[in-house]
Tab-separated table of C-alpha atoms in Angstrom:
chain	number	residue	atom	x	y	z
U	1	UNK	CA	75.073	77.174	82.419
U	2	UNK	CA	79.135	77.900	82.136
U	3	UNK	CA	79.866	76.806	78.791
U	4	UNK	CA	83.769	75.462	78.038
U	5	UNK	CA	85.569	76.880	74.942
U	6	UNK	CA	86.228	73.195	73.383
U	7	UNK	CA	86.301	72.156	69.883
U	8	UNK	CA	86.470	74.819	68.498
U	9	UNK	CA	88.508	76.912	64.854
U	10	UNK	CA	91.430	79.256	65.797
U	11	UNK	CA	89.467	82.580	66.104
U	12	UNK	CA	90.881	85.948	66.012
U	13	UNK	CA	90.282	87.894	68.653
U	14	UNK	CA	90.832	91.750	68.725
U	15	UNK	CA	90.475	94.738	72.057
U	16	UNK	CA	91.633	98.178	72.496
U	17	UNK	CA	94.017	99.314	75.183
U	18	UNK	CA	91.540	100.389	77.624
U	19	UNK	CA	92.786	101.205	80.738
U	20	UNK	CA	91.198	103.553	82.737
U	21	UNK	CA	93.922	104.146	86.157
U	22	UNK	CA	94.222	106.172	88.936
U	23	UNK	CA	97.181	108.667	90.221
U	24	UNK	CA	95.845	110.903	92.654
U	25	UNK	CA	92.704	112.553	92.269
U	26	UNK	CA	93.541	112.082	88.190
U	27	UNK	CA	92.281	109.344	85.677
U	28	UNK	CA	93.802	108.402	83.004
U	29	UNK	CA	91.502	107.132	80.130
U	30	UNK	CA	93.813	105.331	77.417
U	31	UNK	CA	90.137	105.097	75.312
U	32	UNK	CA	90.295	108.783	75.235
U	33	UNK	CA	94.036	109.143	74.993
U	34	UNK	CA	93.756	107.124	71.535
U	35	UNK	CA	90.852	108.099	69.998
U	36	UNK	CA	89.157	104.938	70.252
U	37	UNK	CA	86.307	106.479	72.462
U	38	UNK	CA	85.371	108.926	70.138
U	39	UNK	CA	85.440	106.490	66.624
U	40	UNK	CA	82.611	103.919	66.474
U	41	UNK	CA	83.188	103.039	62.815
U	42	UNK	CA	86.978	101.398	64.562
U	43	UNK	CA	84.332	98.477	65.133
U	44	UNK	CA	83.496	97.852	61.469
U	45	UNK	CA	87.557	98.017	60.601
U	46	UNK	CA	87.960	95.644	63.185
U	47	UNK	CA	85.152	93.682	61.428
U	48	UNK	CA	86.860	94.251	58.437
U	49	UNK	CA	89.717	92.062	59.359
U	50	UNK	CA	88.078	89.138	60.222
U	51	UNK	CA	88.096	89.744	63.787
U	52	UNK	CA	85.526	87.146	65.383
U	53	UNK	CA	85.421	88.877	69.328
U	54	UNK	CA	86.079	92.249	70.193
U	55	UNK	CA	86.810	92.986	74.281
U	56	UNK	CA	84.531	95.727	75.005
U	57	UNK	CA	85.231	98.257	77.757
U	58	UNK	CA	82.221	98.404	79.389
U	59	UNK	CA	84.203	99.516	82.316
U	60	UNK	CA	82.614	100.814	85.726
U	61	UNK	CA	84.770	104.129	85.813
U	62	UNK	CA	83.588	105.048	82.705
U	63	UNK	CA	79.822	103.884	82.414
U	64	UNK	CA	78.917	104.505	86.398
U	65	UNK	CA	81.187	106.882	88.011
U	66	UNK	CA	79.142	108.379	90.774
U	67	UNK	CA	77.710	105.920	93.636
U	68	UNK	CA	73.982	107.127	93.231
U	69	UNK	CA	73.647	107.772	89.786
U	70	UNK	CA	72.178	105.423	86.919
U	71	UNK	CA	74.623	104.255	84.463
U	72	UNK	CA	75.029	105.882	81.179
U	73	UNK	CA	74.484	103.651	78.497
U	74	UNK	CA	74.714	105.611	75.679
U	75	UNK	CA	78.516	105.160	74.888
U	76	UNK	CA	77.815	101.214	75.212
U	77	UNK	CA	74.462	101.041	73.780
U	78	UNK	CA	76.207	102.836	70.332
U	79	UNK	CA	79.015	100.698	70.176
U	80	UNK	CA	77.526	97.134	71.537
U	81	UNK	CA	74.700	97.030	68.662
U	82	UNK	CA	77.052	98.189	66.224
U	83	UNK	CA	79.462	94.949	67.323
U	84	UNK	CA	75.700	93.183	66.529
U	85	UNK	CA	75.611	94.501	62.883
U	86	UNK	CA	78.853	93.550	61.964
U	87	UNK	CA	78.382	89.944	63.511
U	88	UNK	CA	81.360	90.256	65.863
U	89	UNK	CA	81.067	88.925	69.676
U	90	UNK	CA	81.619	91.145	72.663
U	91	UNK	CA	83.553	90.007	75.754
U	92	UNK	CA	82.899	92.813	78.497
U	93	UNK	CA	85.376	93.979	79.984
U	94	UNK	CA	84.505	95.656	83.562
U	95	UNK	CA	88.166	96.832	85.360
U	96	UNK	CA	90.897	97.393	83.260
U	97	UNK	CA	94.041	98.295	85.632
U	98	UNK	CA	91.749	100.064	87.776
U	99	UNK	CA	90.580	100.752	90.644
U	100	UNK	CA	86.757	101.308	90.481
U	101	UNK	CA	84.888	104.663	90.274
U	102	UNK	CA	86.189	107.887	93.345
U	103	UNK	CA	83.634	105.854	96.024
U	104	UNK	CA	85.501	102.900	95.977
U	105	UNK	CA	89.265	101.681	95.381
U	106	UNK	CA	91.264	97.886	95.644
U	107	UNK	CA	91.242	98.199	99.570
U	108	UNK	CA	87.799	98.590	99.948
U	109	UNK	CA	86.318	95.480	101.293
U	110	UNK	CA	83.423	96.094	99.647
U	111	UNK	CA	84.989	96.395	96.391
U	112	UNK	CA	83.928	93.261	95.118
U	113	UNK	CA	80.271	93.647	95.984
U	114	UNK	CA	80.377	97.087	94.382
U	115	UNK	CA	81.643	95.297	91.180
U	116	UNK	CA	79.303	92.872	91.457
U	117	UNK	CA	76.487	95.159	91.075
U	118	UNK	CA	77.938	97.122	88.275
U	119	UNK	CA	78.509	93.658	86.701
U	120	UNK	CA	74.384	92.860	87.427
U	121	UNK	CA	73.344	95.867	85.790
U	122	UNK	CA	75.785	95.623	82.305
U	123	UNK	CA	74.164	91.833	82.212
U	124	UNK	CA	70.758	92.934	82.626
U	125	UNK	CA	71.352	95.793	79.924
U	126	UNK	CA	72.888	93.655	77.583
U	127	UNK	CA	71.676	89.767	78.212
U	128	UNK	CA	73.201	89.016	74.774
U	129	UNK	CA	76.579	89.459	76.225
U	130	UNK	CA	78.116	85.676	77.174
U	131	UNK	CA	81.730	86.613	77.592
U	132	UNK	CA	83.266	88.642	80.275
U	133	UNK	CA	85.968	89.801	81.891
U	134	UNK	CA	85.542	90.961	85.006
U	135	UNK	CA	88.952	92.632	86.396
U	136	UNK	CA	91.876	92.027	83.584
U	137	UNK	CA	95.604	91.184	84.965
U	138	UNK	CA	94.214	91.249	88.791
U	139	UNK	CA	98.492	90.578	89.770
U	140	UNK	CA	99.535	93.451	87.849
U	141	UNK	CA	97.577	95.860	88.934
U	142	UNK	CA	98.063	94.777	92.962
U	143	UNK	CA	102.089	95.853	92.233
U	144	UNK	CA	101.300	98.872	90.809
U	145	UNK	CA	98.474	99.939	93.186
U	146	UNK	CA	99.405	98.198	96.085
U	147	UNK	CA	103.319	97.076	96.575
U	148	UNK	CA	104.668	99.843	93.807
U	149	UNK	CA	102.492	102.763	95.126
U	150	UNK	CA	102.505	104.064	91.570
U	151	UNK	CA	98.597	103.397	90.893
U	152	UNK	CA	95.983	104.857	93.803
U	153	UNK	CA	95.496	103.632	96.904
U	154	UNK	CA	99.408	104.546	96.028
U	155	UNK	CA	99.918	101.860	98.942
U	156	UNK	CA	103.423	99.978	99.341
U	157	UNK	CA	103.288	97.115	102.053
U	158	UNK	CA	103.271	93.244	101.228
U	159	UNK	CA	100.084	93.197	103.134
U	160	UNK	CA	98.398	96.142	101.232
U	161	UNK	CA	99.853	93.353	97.868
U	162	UNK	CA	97.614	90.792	98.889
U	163	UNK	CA	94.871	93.040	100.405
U	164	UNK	CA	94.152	94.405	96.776
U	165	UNK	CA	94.608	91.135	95.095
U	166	UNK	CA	92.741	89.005	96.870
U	167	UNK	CA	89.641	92.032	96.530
U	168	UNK	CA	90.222	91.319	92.970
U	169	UNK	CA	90.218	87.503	92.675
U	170	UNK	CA	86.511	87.771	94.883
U	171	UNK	CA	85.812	90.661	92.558
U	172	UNK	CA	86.722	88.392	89.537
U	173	UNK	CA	83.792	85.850	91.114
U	174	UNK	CA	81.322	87.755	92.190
U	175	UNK	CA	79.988	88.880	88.539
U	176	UNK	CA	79.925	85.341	87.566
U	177	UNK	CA	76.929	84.942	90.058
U	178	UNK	CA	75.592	88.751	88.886
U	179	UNK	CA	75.350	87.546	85.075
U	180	UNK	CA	74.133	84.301	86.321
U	181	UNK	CA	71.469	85.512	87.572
U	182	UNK	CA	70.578	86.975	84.685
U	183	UNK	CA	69.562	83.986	82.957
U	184	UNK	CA	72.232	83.806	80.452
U	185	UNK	CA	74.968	81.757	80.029
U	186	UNK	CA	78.796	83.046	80.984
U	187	UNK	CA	81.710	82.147	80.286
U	188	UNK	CA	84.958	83.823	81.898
U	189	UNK	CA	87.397	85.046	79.572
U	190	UNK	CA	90.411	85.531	81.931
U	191	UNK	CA	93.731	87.541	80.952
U	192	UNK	CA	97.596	85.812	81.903
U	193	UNK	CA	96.142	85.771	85.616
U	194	UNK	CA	93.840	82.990	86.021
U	195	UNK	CA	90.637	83.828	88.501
U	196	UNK	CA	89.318	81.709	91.250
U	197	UNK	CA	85.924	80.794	93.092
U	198	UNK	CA	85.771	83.584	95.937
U	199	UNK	CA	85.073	80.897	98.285
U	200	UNK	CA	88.622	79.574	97.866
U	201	UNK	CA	90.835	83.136	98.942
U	202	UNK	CA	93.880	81.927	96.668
U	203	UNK	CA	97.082	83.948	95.454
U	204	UNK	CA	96.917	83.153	91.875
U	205	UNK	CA	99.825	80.636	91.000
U	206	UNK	CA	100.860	83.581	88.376
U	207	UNK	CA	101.770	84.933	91.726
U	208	UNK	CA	105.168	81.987	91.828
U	209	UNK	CA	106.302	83.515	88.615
U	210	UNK	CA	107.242	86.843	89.804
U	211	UNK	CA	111.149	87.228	89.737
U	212	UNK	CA	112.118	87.905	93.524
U	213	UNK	CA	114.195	91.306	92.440
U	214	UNK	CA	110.316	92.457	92.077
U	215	UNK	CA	108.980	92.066	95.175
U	216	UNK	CA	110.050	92.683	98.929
U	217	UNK	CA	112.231	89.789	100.431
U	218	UNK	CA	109.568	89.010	102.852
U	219	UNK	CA	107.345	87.833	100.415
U	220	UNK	CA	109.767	86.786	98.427
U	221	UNK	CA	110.479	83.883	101.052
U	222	UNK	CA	106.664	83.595	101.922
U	223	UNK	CA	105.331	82.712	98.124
U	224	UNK	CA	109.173	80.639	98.017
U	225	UNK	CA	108.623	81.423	94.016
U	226	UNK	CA	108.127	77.787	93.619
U	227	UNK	CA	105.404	76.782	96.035
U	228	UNK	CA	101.845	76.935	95.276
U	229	UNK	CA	101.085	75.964	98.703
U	230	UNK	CA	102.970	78.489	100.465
U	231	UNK	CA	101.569	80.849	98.344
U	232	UNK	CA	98.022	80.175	98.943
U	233	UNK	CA	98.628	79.930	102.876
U	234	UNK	CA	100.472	83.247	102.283
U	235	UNK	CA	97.089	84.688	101.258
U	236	UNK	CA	94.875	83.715	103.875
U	237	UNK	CA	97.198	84.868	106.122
U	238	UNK	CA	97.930	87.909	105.104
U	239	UNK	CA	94.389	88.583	103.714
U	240	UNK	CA	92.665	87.978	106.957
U	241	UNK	CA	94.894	90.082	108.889
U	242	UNK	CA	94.252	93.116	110.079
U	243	UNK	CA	95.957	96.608	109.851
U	244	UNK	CA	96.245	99.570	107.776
U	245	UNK	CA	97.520	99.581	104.309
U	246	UNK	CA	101.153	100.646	104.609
């Protein structure tokens, strides 16, 4: 039911910044900071340029951001059929350089599962949709919200790195089976960080190409900036150990 991207014209593809990230007790929504969030008829200039597939926040923060409370479609609903009209495909987008809604964050081992059934309920909303991203740049945001301490958690520990990546990569898998079960076929549109089955608990090999002035020497020497391998063992290890975040 996956279907490959094979064969196919150069499309142009087309997304607003959409990151919705944490600092504090503060989002900041870069939909709302731009204007995007508050112009529908952006779609039919988008449309206008020949653009084929638009990535479509249809981010958790935004559509579901209390634990008990039904989504709110109404944003999406507006936006998605108007995408319809004008012929142009969505790819969902569900974490953008986030974190997930206040009841949750990247060191939550639940995260993933939470995603997952924010993920169910966009695909059973919108079964037309057959391209998704599930957590965009999953590295990136780790060093910012989890070896930088800039982003929340606001952690800064090589363990808290991996912690909050690894959450993502599972996160990144767990929607596949969501939308699967749905009935409609899926395909993965991944950013510069490649996502893996969340049976296999890998570092991403994007993870080799960080310069070592980046990141602390001790995983620095772990990952070896070279070695897959190391890398992946790196992961395990560190994921499946215990301790705080710091």
């Amino acid at each position: 039911r996956t279907r490959r991207m094979t064969d196919h014209a150069l499309e142009l593809w087309a997304g607003p910044e959409c990151t919705v990230n944490r600092v504090g007790d503060r989002f900041l929504d870069q939909l709302a900071c731009s204007g995007f969030a508050d112009r529908p008829d952006d779609i039919d200039r988008l449309a206008s340029l020949g653009v084929q597939r638009v990535r479509m926040p249809l981010l958790w923060e935004r559509l579901a951001p209390q634990a008990r409370q039904a989504p709110d479609w109404s944003w999406a609903d507006t936006r998605l059929q108007r995408l319809r009209e004008a012929g142009v495909r969505p790819i969902a987008g569900l974490v953008h350089h986030g974190s997930g809604p206040r009841h949750t964050q990247l060191l939550d081992p639940a995260f993933p599962a939470r995603l997952a059934g924010h993920a169910g309920a966009v695909a059973a909303r919108y079964p037309f949709i057959e391209d998704w991203t599930p957590v965009n740049e999953p590295l990136t945001t780790a060093r910012f919200a989890a070896l930088y301490g800039v982003w929340f958690p606001h952690a800064r520990s090589d363990r808290a790195f991996v912690r909050a990546l690894l959450h993502q990569v599972q996160a990144g898998a767990f929607p596949q089976e969501q939308v699967h079960d749905q009935q409609v076929p899926a395909l993965t549109v991944a950013g510069r960080q490649a996502l893996v089955p969340s049976s296999v608990a890998l570092v991403p090999t994007t993870c080799t190409q960080v310069s070592s002035s980046r990141v602390p020497t001790r995983f620095s020497q772990i990952v070896g900036l070279s070695s897959t391998t190391k890398a992946r063992k790196a992961a395990v290890d560190m994921g499946q150990a215990g301790g705080g975040n710091r």
